[in-house]
Every structure is written in C-alpha cells, then in structure tokens.
GROMACS .gro file of C-alpha atoms in nm:
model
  185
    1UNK     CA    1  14.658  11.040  12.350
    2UNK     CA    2  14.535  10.632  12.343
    3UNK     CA    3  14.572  10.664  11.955
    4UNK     CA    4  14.937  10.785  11.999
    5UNK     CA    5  15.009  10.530  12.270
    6UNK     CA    6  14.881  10.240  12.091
    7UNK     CA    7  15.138  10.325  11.780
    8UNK     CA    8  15.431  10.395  12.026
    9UNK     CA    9  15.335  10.039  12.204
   10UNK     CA   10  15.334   9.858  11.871
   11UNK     CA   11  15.694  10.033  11.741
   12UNK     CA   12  15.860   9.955  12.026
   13UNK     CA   13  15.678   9.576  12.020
   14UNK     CA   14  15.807   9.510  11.622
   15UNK     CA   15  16.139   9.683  11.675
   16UNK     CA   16  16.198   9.381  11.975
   17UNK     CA   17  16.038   9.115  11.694
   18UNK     CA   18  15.763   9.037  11.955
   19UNK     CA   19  15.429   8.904  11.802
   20UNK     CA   20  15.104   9.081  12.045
   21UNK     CA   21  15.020   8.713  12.199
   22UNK     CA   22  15.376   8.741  12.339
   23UNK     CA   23  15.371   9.064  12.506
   24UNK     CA   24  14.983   9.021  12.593
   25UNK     CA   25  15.151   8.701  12.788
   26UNK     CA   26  15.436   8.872  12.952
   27UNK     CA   27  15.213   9.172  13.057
   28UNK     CA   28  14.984   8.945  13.190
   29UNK     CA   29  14.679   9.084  12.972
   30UNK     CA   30  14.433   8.973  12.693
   31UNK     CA   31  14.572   9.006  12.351
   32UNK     CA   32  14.217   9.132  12.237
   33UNK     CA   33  14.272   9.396  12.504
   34UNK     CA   34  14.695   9.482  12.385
   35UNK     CA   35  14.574   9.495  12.054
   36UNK     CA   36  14.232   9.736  12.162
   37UNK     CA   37  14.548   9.997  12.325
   38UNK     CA   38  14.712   9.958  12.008
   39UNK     CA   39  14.498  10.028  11.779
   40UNK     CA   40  14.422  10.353  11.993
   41UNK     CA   41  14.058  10.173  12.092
   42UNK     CA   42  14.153  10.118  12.416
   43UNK     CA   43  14.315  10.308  12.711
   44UNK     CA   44  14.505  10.111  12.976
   45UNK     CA   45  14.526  10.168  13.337
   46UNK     CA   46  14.859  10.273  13.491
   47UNK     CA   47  14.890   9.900  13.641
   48UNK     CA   48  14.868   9.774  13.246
   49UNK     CA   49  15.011  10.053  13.118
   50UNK     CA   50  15.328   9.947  13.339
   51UNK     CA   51  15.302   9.569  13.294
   52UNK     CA   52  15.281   9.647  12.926
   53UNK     CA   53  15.622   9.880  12.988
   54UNK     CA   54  15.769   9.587  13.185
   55UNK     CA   55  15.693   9.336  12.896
   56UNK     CA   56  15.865   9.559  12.632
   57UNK     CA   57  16.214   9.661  12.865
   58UNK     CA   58  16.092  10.010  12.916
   59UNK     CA   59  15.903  10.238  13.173
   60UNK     CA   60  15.537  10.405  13.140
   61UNK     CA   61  15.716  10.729  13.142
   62UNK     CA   62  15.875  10.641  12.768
   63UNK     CA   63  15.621  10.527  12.635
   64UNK     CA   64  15.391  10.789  12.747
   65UNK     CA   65  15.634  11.014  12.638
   66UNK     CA   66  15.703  10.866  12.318
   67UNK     CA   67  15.291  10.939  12.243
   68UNK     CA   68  15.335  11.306  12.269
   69UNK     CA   69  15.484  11.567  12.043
   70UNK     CA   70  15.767  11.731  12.107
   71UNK     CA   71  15.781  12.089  12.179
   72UNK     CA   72  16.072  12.354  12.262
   73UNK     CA   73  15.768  12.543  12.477
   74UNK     CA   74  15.484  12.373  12.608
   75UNK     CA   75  15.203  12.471  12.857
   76UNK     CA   76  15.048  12.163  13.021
   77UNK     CA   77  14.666  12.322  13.157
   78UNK     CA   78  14.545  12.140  13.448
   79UNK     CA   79  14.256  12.040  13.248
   80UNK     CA   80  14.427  11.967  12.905
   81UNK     CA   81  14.470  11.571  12.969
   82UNK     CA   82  14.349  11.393  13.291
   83UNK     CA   83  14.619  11.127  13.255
   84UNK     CA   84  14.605  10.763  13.364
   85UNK     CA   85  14.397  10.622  13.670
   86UNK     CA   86  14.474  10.362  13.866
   87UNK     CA   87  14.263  10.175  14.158
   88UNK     CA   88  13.997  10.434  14.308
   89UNK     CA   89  14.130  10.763  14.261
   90UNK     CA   90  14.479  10.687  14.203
   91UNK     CA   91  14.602  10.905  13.931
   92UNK     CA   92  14.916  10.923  13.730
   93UNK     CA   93  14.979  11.257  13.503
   94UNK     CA   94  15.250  11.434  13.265
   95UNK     CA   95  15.367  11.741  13.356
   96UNK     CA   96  15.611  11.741  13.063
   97UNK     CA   97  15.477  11.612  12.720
   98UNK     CA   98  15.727  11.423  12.458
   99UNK     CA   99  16.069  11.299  12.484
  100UNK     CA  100  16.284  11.509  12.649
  101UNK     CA  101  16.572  11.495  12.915
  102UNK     CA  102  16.354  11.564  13.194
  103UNK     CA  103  16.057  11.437  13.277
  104UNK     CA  104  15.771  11.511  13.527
  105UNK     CA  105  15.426  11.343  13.659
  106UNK     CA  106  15.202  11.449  13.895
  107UNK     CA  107  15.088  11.159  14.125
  108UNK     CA  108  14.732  11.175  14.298
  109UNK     CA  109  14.524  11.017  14.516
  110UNK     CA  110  14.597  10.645  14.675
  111UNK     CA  111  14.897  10.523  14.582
  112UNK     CA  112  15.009  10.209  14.785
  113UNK     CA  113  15.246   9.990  14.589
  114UNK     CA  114  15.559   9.735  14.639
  115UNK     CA  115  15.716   9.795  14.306
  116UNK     CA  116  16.074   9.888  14.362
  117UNK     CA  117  16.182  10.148  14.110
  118UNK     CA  118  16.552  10.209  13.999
  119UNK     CA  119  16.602  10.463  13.696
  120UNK     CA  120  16.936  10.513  13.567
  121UNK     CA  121  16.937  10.879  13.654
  122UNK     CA  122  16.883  11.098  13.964
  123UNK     CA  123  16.492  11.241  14.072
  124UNK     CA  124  16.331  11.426  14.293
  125UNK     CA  125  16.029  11.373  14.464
  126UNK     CA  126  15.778  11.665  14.577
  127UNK     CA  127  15.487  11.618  14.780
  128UNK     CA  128  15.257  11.877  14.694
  129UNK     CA  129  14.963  11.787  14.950
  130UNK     CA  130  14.904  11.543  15.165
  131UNK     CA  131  15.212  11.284  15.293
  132UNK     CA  132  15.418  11.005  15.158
  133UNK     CA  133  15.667  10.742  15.282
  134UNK     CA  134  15.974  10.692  15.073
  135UNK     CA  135  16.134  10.363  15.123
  136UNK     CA  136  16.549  10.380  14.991
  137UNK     CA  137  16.818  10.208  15.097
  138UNK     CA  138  16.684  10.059  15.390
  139UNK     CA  139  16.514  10.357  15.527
  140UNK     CA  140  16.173  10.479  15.558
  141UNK     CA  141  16.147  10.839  15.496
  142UNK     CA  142  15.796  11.009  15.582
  143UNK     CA  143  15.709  11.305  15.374
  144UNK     CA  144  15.444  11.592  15.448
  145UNK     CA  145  15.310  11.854  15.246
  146UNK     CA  146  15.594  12.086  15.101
  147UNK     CA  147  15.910  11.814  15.169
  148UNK     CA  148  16.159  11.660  14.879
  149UNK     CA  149  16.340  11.368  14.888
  150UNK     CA  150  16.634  11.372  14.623
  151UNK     CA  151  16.698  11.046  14.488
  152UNK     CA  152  17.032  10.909  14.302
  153UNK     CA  153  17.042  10.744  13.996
  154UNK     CA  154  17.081  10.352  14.048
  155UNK     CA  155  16.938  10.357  14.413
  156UNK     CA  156  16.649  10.146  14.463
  157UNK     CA  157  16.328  10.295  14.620
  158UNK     CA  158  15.936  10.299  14.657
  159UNK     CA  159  15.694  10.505  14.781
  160UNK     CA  160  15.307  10.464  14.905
  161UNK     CA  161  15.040  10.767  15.013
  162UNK     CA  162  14.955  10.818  15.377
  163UNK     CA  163  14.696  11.034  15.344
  164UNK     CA  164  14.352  11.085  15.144
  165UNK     CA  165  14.395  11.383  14.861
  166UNK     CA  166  14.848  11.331  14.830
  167UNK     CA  167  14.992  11.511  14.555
  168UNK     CA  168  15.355  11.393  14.450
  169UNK     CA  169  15.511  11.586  14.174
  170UNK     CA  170  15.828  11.371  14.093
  171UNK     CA  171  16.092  11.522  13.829
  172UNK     CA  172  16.354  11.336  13.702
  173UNK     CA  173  16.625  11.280  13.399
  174UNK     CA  174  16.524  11.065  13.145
  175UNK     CA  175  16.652  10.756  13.192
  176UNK     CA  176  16.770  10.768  12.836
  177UNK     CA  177  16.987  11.048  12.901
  178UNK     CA  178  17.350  10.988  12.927
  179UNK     CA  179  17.471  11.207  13.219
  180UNK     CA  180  17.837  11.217  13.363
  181UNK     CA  181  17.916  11.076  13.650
  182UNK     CA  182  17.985  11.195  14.002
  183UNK     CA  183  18.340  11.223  14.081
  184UNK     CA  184  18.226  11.307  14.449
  185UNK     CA  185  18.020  10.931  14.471
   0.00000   0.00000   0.00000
C-alpha cells in the first residue's frame, strides 16, 4: 500500500499547488521523510499519516482510501494488510478498501488521544473487546465490550482506550458523501 499512498499524498499535494517543503512544514515532518512516503519508500505512522492529512485539508481515512482500488466486492482477510501503527501497539486498520460511501477501521491496542474529531457525516462506534470512553458534547460516555455509541454528523467528539487488548470497529459515511438532511434535527 506505501507505494499507493505516496502517489495519492503527492496528487492531492500538486492539485493544492503546495511544494513538499511546505507540507513537510505544516505536518511538522522532514521533507526527506514526506518525500521517502511519497515516493512509496517510506511508510508513515498514523500520528504522520494524520499530520500529513491535516496539512493537505483532508483525513487519513481519504487518503488511505484513495491508495486502494476500488471494488464492487471485496474480502478484507485479517491477515491481508496489518495497517498503520501508532505508539506501542496502537493500531489503525481498513476494514473497507477504496473510496466508497462508507468507510470502516478497526482500532487496536492503546489509543489515548486529545484530537477532537468532527466528520461531516454520522458514525458509529463499536467496541469489539476491551472498553473505551467517548467524549461528545460535554459528556463522557464509557464503553465495554459489545456497546455502540452512534454519533451525528457535525458533533464534535474523542475517544481514548481503557483497557489493554480494546478493539473499536468504527463505521461511518464518507465524509465526501452528500447525504440529506434530518428533518427530525
């Protein structure tokens, strides 16, 4: 997948006229590094994966996404890709290859973070094993093994792990996906 990655990263980088040294600076990385994941050389982390998403006004999910081909039937083996890692054992992986209207990861291991996400449409969030705490709209929502916390489009929220060995299988519409609204919100 890095080769594909690196070639989505770079088409998205030219079509905003951005030269690598200014991405490299707004992700906080090394441009010898950017231009290692571009050139398919390199694989990032999901923190750089997601600083290089923040840096080029889209997520990690699009451009991971954007790397993959695009089936009408796909089978996703447990063992086919092992996805991105993250600090320790923190792992991030698709569940859904290409760019479609819905999209799914599979979160696992430590996952302890302050980033605030807000997608444009709505998600769900399943913890598989394990437990999670959901923070949205000023609430902290704790999670155990076999819960799911729905999520509307535009409402801000995080999440951390509690335990050693969560699983978090989050499914969501693409945020590219223009979906009617809600005459009951």
């Amino acid at each position: 997948m890095a080769p594909r990655l690196g070639d989505g990263i770079r088409r998205r980088r030219r079509a905003l006229d951005l030269t690598l040294a200014e991405v490299a600076r707004r992700a906080a990385l090394s441009v010898p590094f950017l231009s290692q994941v571009e050139n398919g050389r390199a694989r990032p982390s999901m923190r750089s994966l997601q600083s290089i998403a923040d840096a080029l006004g889209t997520t990690a999910v699009q451009l991971l996404a954007a790397a993959q081909e695009v089936r009408s039937v796909d089978v996703v083996r447990a063992d086919d890709d092992p996805g991105l890692t993250g600090t320790g054992e923190a792992r991030v992986r698709p569940l859904v290859r290409g760019h479609h209207a819905l999209h799914a990861l599979e979160f696992s291991g430590p996952h302890d973070t302050d980033r605030v996400f807000e997608h444009r449409n709505d998600e769900i969030l399943y913890v598989a094993d394990g437990a999670v705490e959901v923070r949205a709209e000023g609430a902290a929502h704790r999670l155990g093994r076999g819960d799911t916390l729905y999520v509307a489009g535009g409402v801000p929220h995080s999440w951390r792990a509690l335990e050693a060995g969560t699983r978090l299988l989050l499914v969501a519409i693409g945020d590219h996906v223009e979906v009617a609204a809600d005459p009951h919100r």
